PDB file of C-alpha atoms in Angstrom:
ATOM      1  CA  MET A   1      -0.986  -7.040 -13.408  1.00 65.00           C
ATOM      2  CA  PRO A   2       2.249  -6.796 -15.716  1.00 80.00           C
ATOM      3  CA  LYS A   3       1.435  -3.055 -16.172  1.00 85.00           C
ATOM      4  CA  PHE A   4       2.291  -2.196 -12.364  1.00 85.00           C
ATOM      5  CA  ARG A   5       5.408  -3.989 -12.846  1.00 88.00           C
ATOM      6  CA  LEU A   6       6.424  -2.025 -15.950  1.00 93.00           C
ATOM      7  CA  LEU A   7       5.387   1.140 -14.596  1.00 92.00           C
ATOM      8  CA  TYR A   8       7.392   0.533 -11.569  1.00 90.00           C
ATOM      9  CA  GLU A   9      10.745  -0.230 -13.840  1.00 93.00           C
ATOM     10  CA  ILE A  10      10.005   2.809 -16.152  1.00 96.00           C
ATOM     11  CA  LEU A  11       9.720   5.247 -12.751  1.00 94.00           C
ATOM     12  CA  MET A  12      12.913   3.278 -11.175  1.00 94.00           C
ATOM     13  CA  LYS A  13      14.908   3.745 -14.593  1.00 95.00           C
ATOM     14  CA  ASP A  14      13.989   7.173 -15.494  1.00 97.00           C
ATOM     15  CA  GLY A  15      15.156   8.328 -11.582  1.00 95.00           C
ATOM     16  CA  VAL A  16      11.331   9.452 -10.723  1.00 94.00           C
ATOM     17  CA  ILE A  17      11.536   7.188  -7.884  1.00 91.00           C
ATOM     18  CA  SER A  18      14.324   5.167  -5.896  1.00 92.00           C
ATOM     19  CA  GLU A  19      13.693   1.702  -3.956  1.00 91.00           C
ATOM     20  CA  SER A  20      14.174   3.858  -0.740  1.00 91.00           C
ATOM     21  CA  SER A  21      11.265   6.069  -1.545  1.00 92.00           C
ATOM     22  CA  VAL A  22       8.801   2.819  -2.448  1.00 93.00           C
ATOM     23  CA  SER A  23       6.314   1.875   0.811  1.00 93.00           C
ATOM     24  CA  ARG A  24       4.981  -1.474   0.503  1.00 92.00           C
ATOM     25  CA  PRO A  25       1.573  -1.736   2.255  1.00 96.00           C
ATOM     26  CA  GLU A  26       0.229  -4.163   4.566  1.00 95.00           C
ATOM     27  CA  ILE A  27      -3.474  -5.264   3.871  1.00 96.00           C
ATOM     28  CA  ILE A  28      -5.546  -3.277   5.827  1.00 96.00           C
ATOM     29  CA  PRO A  29      -8.135  -4.670   8.232  1.00 97.00           C
ATOM     30  CA  ALA A  30     -11.572  -5.632   6.935  1.00 96.00           C
ATOM     31  CA  GLU A  31     -13.152  -2.879   9.127  1.00 97.00           C
ATOM     32  CA  LYS A  32     -11.526  -0.391   7.089  1.00 98.00           C
ATOM     33  CA  ILE A  33     -12.979  -1.631   3.645  1.00 99.00           C
ATOM     34  CA  HIS A  34     -16.156  -1.853   5.466  1.00 99.00           C
ATOM     35  CA  LEU A  35     -16.351   1.473   6.076  1.00 99.00           C
ATOM     36  CA  ALA A  36     -17.160   2.029   1.964  1.00 99.00           C
ATOM     37  CA  HIS A  37     -18.157  -1.480   1.251  1.00 99.00           C
ATOM     38  CA  SER A  38     -20.615  -4.158   2.236  1.00 98.00           C
ATOM     39  CA  PRO A  39     -19.130  -6.969   4.540  1.00 99.00           C
ATOM     40  CA  TYR A  40     -21.190  -9.202   2.379  1.00 98.00           C
ATOM     41  CA  TYR A  41     -19.998  -8.145  -0.848  1.00 98.00           C
ATOM     42  CA  ILE A  42     -16.063  -8.046   0.445  1.00 98.00           C
ATOM     43  CA  THR A  43     -16.200 -11.261   1.819  1.00 98.00           C
ATOM     44  CA  SER A  44     -17.828 -12.861  -1.203  1.00 98.00           C
ATOM     45  CA  PHE A  45     -15.260 -11.332  -3.020  1.00 98.00           C
ATOM     46  CA  VAL A  46     -12.386 -12.510  -1.045  1.00 98.00           C
ATOM     47  CA  LYS A  47     -13.656 -16.218  -0.917  1.00 98.00           C
ATOM     48  CA  GLY A  48     -14.703 -16.320  -4.694  1.00 97.00           C
ATOM     49  CA  THR A  49     -18.146 -16.641  -3.801  1.00 98.00           C
ATOM     50  CA  LEU A  50     -19.653 -13.935  -5.912  1.00 97.00           C
ATOM     51  CA  GLU A  51     -22.361 -14.897  -8.809  1.00 96.00           C
ATOM     52  CA  ARG A  52     -21.294 -15.162 -12.259  1.00 95.00           C
ATOM     53  CA  GLN A  53     -23.062 -11.881 -13.259  1.00 96.00           C
ATOM     54  CA  GLU A  54     -21.298  -9.859 -10.391  1.00 96.00           C
ATOM     55  CA  ILE A  55     -18.249 -11.188 -11.629  1.00 96.00           C
ATOM     56  CA  ARG A  56     -18.705 -10.292 -15.070  1.00 96.00           C
ATOM     57  CA  ARG A  57     -19.818  -6.545 -14.198  1.00 96.00           C
ATOM     58  CA  THR A  58     -16.183  -6.023 -12.931  1.00 96.00           C
ATOM     59  CA  GLY A  59     -14.774  -6.871 -15.731  1.00 96.00           C
ATOM     60  CA  LEU A  60     -12.171  -9.115 -14.218  1.00 96.00           C
ATOM     61  CA  PRO A  61     -11.921 -12.860 -13.919  1.00 96.00           C
ATOM     62  CA  TRP A  62     -11.672 -13.939 -10.244  1.00 97.00           C
ATOM     63  CA  SER A  63      -8.769 -15.819  -8.850  1.00 97.00           C
ATOM     64  CA  GLU A  64      -6.698 -15.356  -5.670  1.00 97.00           C
ATOM     65  CA  GLN A  65      -4.277 -13.337  -7.329  1.00 96.00           C
ATOM     66  CA  LEU A  66      -6.727 -10.856  -8.043  1.00 97.00           C
ATOM     67  CA  VAL A  67      -7.840 -10.792  -4.220  1.00 98.00           C
ATOM     68  CA  THR A  68      -4.240 -10.205  -3.200  1.00 97.00           C
ATOM     69  CA  ARG A  69      -3.756  -7.739  -6.018  1.00 95.00           C
ATOM     70  CA  THR A  70      -7.024  -5.678  -5.270  1.00 97.00           C
ATOM     71  CA  LEU A  71      -6.384  -5.832  -1.432  1.00 98.00           C
ATOM     72  CA  THR A  72      -2.216  -4.618  -1.717  1.00 97.00           C
ATOM     73  CA  ALA A  73      -3.557  -1.658  -4.031  1.00 96.00           C
ATOM     74  CA  LEU A  74      -6.300  -0.568  -1.692  1.00 98.00           C
ATOM     75  CA  SER A  75      -3.916  -0.690   1.013  1.00 98.00           C
ATOM     76  CA  GLY A  76      -1.384   1.014  -0.767  1.00 97.00           C
ATOM     77  CA  SER A  77      -4.017   3.815  -1.345  1.00 98.00           C
ATOM     78  CA  VAL A  78      -4.694   4.146   2.288  1.00 98.00           C
ATOM     79  CA  LEU A  79      -0.873   4.166   3.171  1.00 98.00           C
ATOM     80  CA  SER A  80      -0.360   6.585   0.570  1.00 97.00           C
ATOM     81  CA  ALA A  81      -2.823   9.000   2.457  1.00 98.00           C
ATOM     82  CA  GLU A  82      -1.290   8.668   5.474  1.00 97.00           C
ATOM     83  CA  ILE A  83       2.572   8.992   4.348  1.00 97.00           C
ATOM     84  CA  ALA A  84       0.802  12.260   2.598  1.00 97.00           C
ATOM     85  CA  LEU A  85      -0.366  13.343   5.642  1.00 97.00           C
ATOM     86  CA  LYS A  86       3.265  13.395   6.939  1.00 96.00           C
ATOM     87  CA  LYS A  87       5.244  14.339   4.011  1.00 95.00           C
ATOM     88  CA  GLY A  88       3.004  16.621   2.000  1.00 95.00           C
ATOM     89  CA  ILE A  89       2.826  14.051  -1.078  1.00 93.00           C
ATOM     90  CA  CYS A  90       2.420  10.706  -1.870  1.00 93.00           C
ATOM     91  CA  CYS A  91       1.261   8.483  -4.941  1.00 91.00           C
ATOM     92  CA  ASN A  92      -0.292   5.186  -5.475  1.00 93.00           C
ATOM     93  CA  VAL A  93       0.005   4.174  -9.408  1.00 89.00           C
ATOM     94  CA  ALA A  94      -2.319   1.138  -8.594  1.00 91.00           C
ATOM     95  CA  GLY A  95      -5.079   3.544  -7.275  1.00 93.00           C
ATOM     96  CA  GLY A  96      -8.090   5.046  -8.584  1.00 94.00           C
ATOM     97  CA  THR A  97     -10.739   2.381  -8.764  1.00 97.00           C
ATOM     98  CA  HIS A  98     -13.711   4.965  -8.963  1.00 98.00           C
ATOM     99  CA  HIS A  99     -16.160   2.602 -10.500  1.00 98.00           C
ATOM    100  CA  ALA A 100     -16.330   0.246  -7.435  1.00 98.00           C
ATOM    101  CA  HIS A 101     -19.688   0.507  -5.321  1.00 98.00           C
ATOM    102  CA  TYR A 102     -20.931  -0.294  -1.694  1.00 99.00           C
ATOM    103  CA  ASP A 103     -22.240  -3.921  -2.713  1.00 98.00           C
ATOM    104  CA  PHE A 104     -20.880  -4.600  -6.136  1.00 98.00           C
ATOM    105  CA  GLY A 105     -17.662  -4.035  -8.509  1.00 98.00           C
ATOM    106  CA  SER A 106     -17.963  -2.450 -11.707  1.00 97.00           C
ATOM    107  CA  GLY A 107     -15.295  -1.237 -14.819  1.00 96.00           C
ATOM    108  CA  PHE A 108     -12.279  -3.043 -13.415  1.00 96.00           C
ATOM    109  CA  CYS A 109     -12.698  -1.620 -10.261  1.00 98.00           C
ATOM    110  CA  ILE A 110     -13.466  -4.324  -7.247  1.00 98.00           C
ATOM    111  CA  VAL A 111     -13.011  -2.162  -4.256  1.00 99.00           C
ATOM    112  CA  ASN A 112     -13.189   1.800  -4.187  1.00 99.00           C
ATOM    113  CA  ASP A 113      -9.585   3.016  -2.881  1.00 98.00           C
ATOM    114  CA  LEU A 114     -11.068   6.588  -3.323  1.00 98.00           C
ATOM    115  CA  ALA A 115     -13.538   5.919  -0.645  1.00 99.00           C
ATOM    116  CA  VAL A 116     -11.850   3.702   1.390  1.00 99.00           C
ATOM    117  CA  ALA A 117      -8.956   6.006   2.205  1.00 98.00           C
ATOM    118  CA  PRO A 118     -10.597   9.255   3.456  1.00 98.00           C
ATOM    119  CA  LEU A 119     -12.946   7.508   5.242  1.00 99.00           C
ATOM    120  CA  SER A 120     -10.446   5.447   7.046  1.00 98.00           C
ATOM    121  CA  LEU A 121      -8.751   8.671   7.771  1.00 98.00           C
ATOM    122  CA  LEU A 122     -11.734  10.252   9.038  1.00 98.00           C
ATOM    123  CA  HIS A 123     -12.723   7.483  11.224  1.00 98.00           C
ATOM    124  CA  ASP A 124      -9.384   7.525  12.891  1.00 97.00           C
ATOM    125  CA  GLY A 125      -9.337  11.254  13.470  1.00 98.00           C
ATOM    126  CA  ARG A 126      -6.472  12.009  11.436  1.00 97.00           C
ATOM    127  CA  VAL A 127      -8.403  14.799   8.959  1.00 98.00           C
ATOM    128  CA  SER A 128     -11.658  16.725   9.516  1.00 98.00           C
ATOM    129  CA  ARG A 129     -12.212  16.821   5.945  1.00 98.00           C
ATOM    130  CA  VAL A 130     -11.411  15.597   2.319  1.00 98.00           C
ATOM    131  CA  MET A 131     -11.808  16.643  -0.856  1.00 97.00           C
ATOM    132  CA  ILE A 132     -11.338  14.185  -3.655  1.00 97.00           C
ATOM    133  CA  ILE A 133     -10.467  15.548  -7.283  1.00 97.00           C
ATOM    134  CA  ASP A 134     -11.026  12.810  -9.822  1.00 97.00           C
ATOM    135  CA  LEU A 135      -9.664  13.695 -13.538  1.00 96.00           C
ATOM    136  CA  ASP A 136     -10.602  10.830 -15.599  1.00 94.00           C
ATOM    137  CA  VAL A 137     -12.153  10.424 -19.205  1.00 96.00           C
ATOM    138  CA  HIS A 138     -14.739   8.333 -16.912  1.00 96.00           C
ATOM    139  CA  GLN A 139     -16.685   9.712 -13.887  1.00 96.00           C
ATOM    140  CA  GLY A 140     -16.052   8.143 -10.622  1.00 96.00           C
ATOM    141  CA  ASP A 141     -19.583   6.780 -10.122  1.00 98.00           C
ATOM    142  CA  GLY A 142     -18.846   4.649  -7.286  1.00 98.00           C
ATOM    143  CA  THR A 143     -17.193   7.287  -5.551  1.00 98.00           C
ATOM    144  CA  ALA A 144     -19.824   9.427  -5.942  1.00 98.00           C
ATOM    145  CA  ARG A 145     -22.652   7.172  -4.650  1.00 98.00           C
ATOM    146  CA  ILE A 146     -20.436   5.755  -1.871  1.00 99.00           C
ATOM    147  CA  LEU A 147     -19.823   8.880  -0.403  1.00 98.00           C
ATOM    148  CA  ASP A 148     -22.961  10.791  -1.416  1.00 97.00           C
ATOM    149  CA  GLY A 149     -24.095  12.554   2.384  1.00 95.00           C
ATOM    150  CA  HIS A 150     -20.794  12.447   3.992  1.00 96.00           C
ATOM    151  CA  ASP A 151     -20.588  15.884   4.527  1.00 96.00           C
ATOM    152  CA  ARG A 152     -16.950  16.032   5.397  1.00 98.00           C
ATOM    153  CA  ILE A 153     -16.077  14.856   1.919  1.00 98.00           C
ATOM    154  CA  PHE A 154     -16.216  17.064  -1.162  1.00 98.00           C
ATOM    155  CA  THR A 155     -15.941  14.902  -4.487  1.00 98.00           C
ATOM    156  CA  PHE A 156     -14.950  16.557  -7.763  1.00 98.00           C
ATOM    157  CA  SER A 157     -15.205  14.680 -10.792  1.00 97.00           C
ATOM    158  CA  LEU A 158     -13.883  16.080 -14.403  1.00 97.00           C
ATOM    159  CA  HIS A 159     -14.835  13.769 -17.242  1.00 97.00           C
ATOM    160  CA  CYS A 160     -16.364  12.957 -20.401  1.00 96.00           C
ATOM    161  CA  LYS A 161     -20.058  13.251 -20.900  1.00 93.00           C
ATOM    162  CA  GLU A 162     -20.642  10.899 -23.494  1.00 90.00           C
ATOM    163  CA  ASN A 163     -18.855   7.555 -22.138  1.00 90.00           C
ATOM    164  CA  PHE A 164     -19.226   5.097 -19.425  1.00 89.00           C
ATOM    165  CA  PRO A 165     -21.057   5.115 -16.819  1.00 88.00           C
ATOM    166  CA  PHE A 166     -23.622   5.751 -19.077  1.00 87.00           C
ATOM    167  CA  GLN A 167     -25.818   6.672 -16.033  1.00 90.00           C
ATOM    168  CA  LYS A 168     -23.872   9.176 -14.347  1.00 93.00           C
ATOM    169  CA  ALA A 169     -24.025   9.792 -10.332  1.00 94.00           C
ATOM    170  CA  LYS A 170     -23.916  13.086  -8.763  1.00 96.00           C
ATOM    171  CA  SER A 171     -20.993  14.340  -7.094  1.00 97.00           C
ATOM    172  CA  SER A 172     -20.372  17.145  -5.187  1.00 98.00           C
ATOM    173  CA  LEU A 173     -18.972  18.802  -8.201  1.00 98.00           C
ATOM    174  CA  ASP A 174     -19.365  17.286 -11.568  1.00 97.00           C
ATOM    175  CA  ILE A 175     -17.797  19.101 -14.701  1.00 97.00           C
ATOM    176  CA  GLU A 176     -18.589  17.213 -17.974  1.00 95.00           C
ATOM    177  CA  LEU A 177     -16.420  17.739 -21.041  1.00 96.00           C
ATOM    178  CA  PRO A 178     -17.891  16.822 -24.640  1.00 95.00           C
ATOM    179  CA  GLU A 179     -16.108  14.292 -26.367  1.00 88.00           C
ATOM    180  CA  GLY A 180     -12.875  14.756 -28.439  1.00 77.00           C
TER     181      GLY A 180
END
């Protein structure tokens, strides 16, 4: 997507980042993705065999480039979480795909990096608990649903009450703001 290249160029030009501070992720194994997503759904997405209505629900047309971008961005979020543990801070500007659910994509989100990254760290014993702070005009419904019942993950969503998704999920803590 051109927006990611443009954002990278702006951050470089403004001196916010340097080439030496940028990490390029390796695609994570499918087993890590399956911590948060149905193996059938992920395999169908990668192979391009999702049903037409499933593709339409994501808001993105399927292509091999979309598969590569999606898996790279997801892997970047997992890598960012690992780097943050070592260095205290890290950011993936292509992350935040909080509308993807366990077995379907939604709202321009195919896979949920906000669910995969903490589940990966917990699975590997790198952390004992996680707090996700989601500050977006839209509620992170996919994140809330995937992580519901995970007692070592606390999800906090600050979002507008009157927009997508129209049927909100229940995060550990939701703060709904009025429109405007």
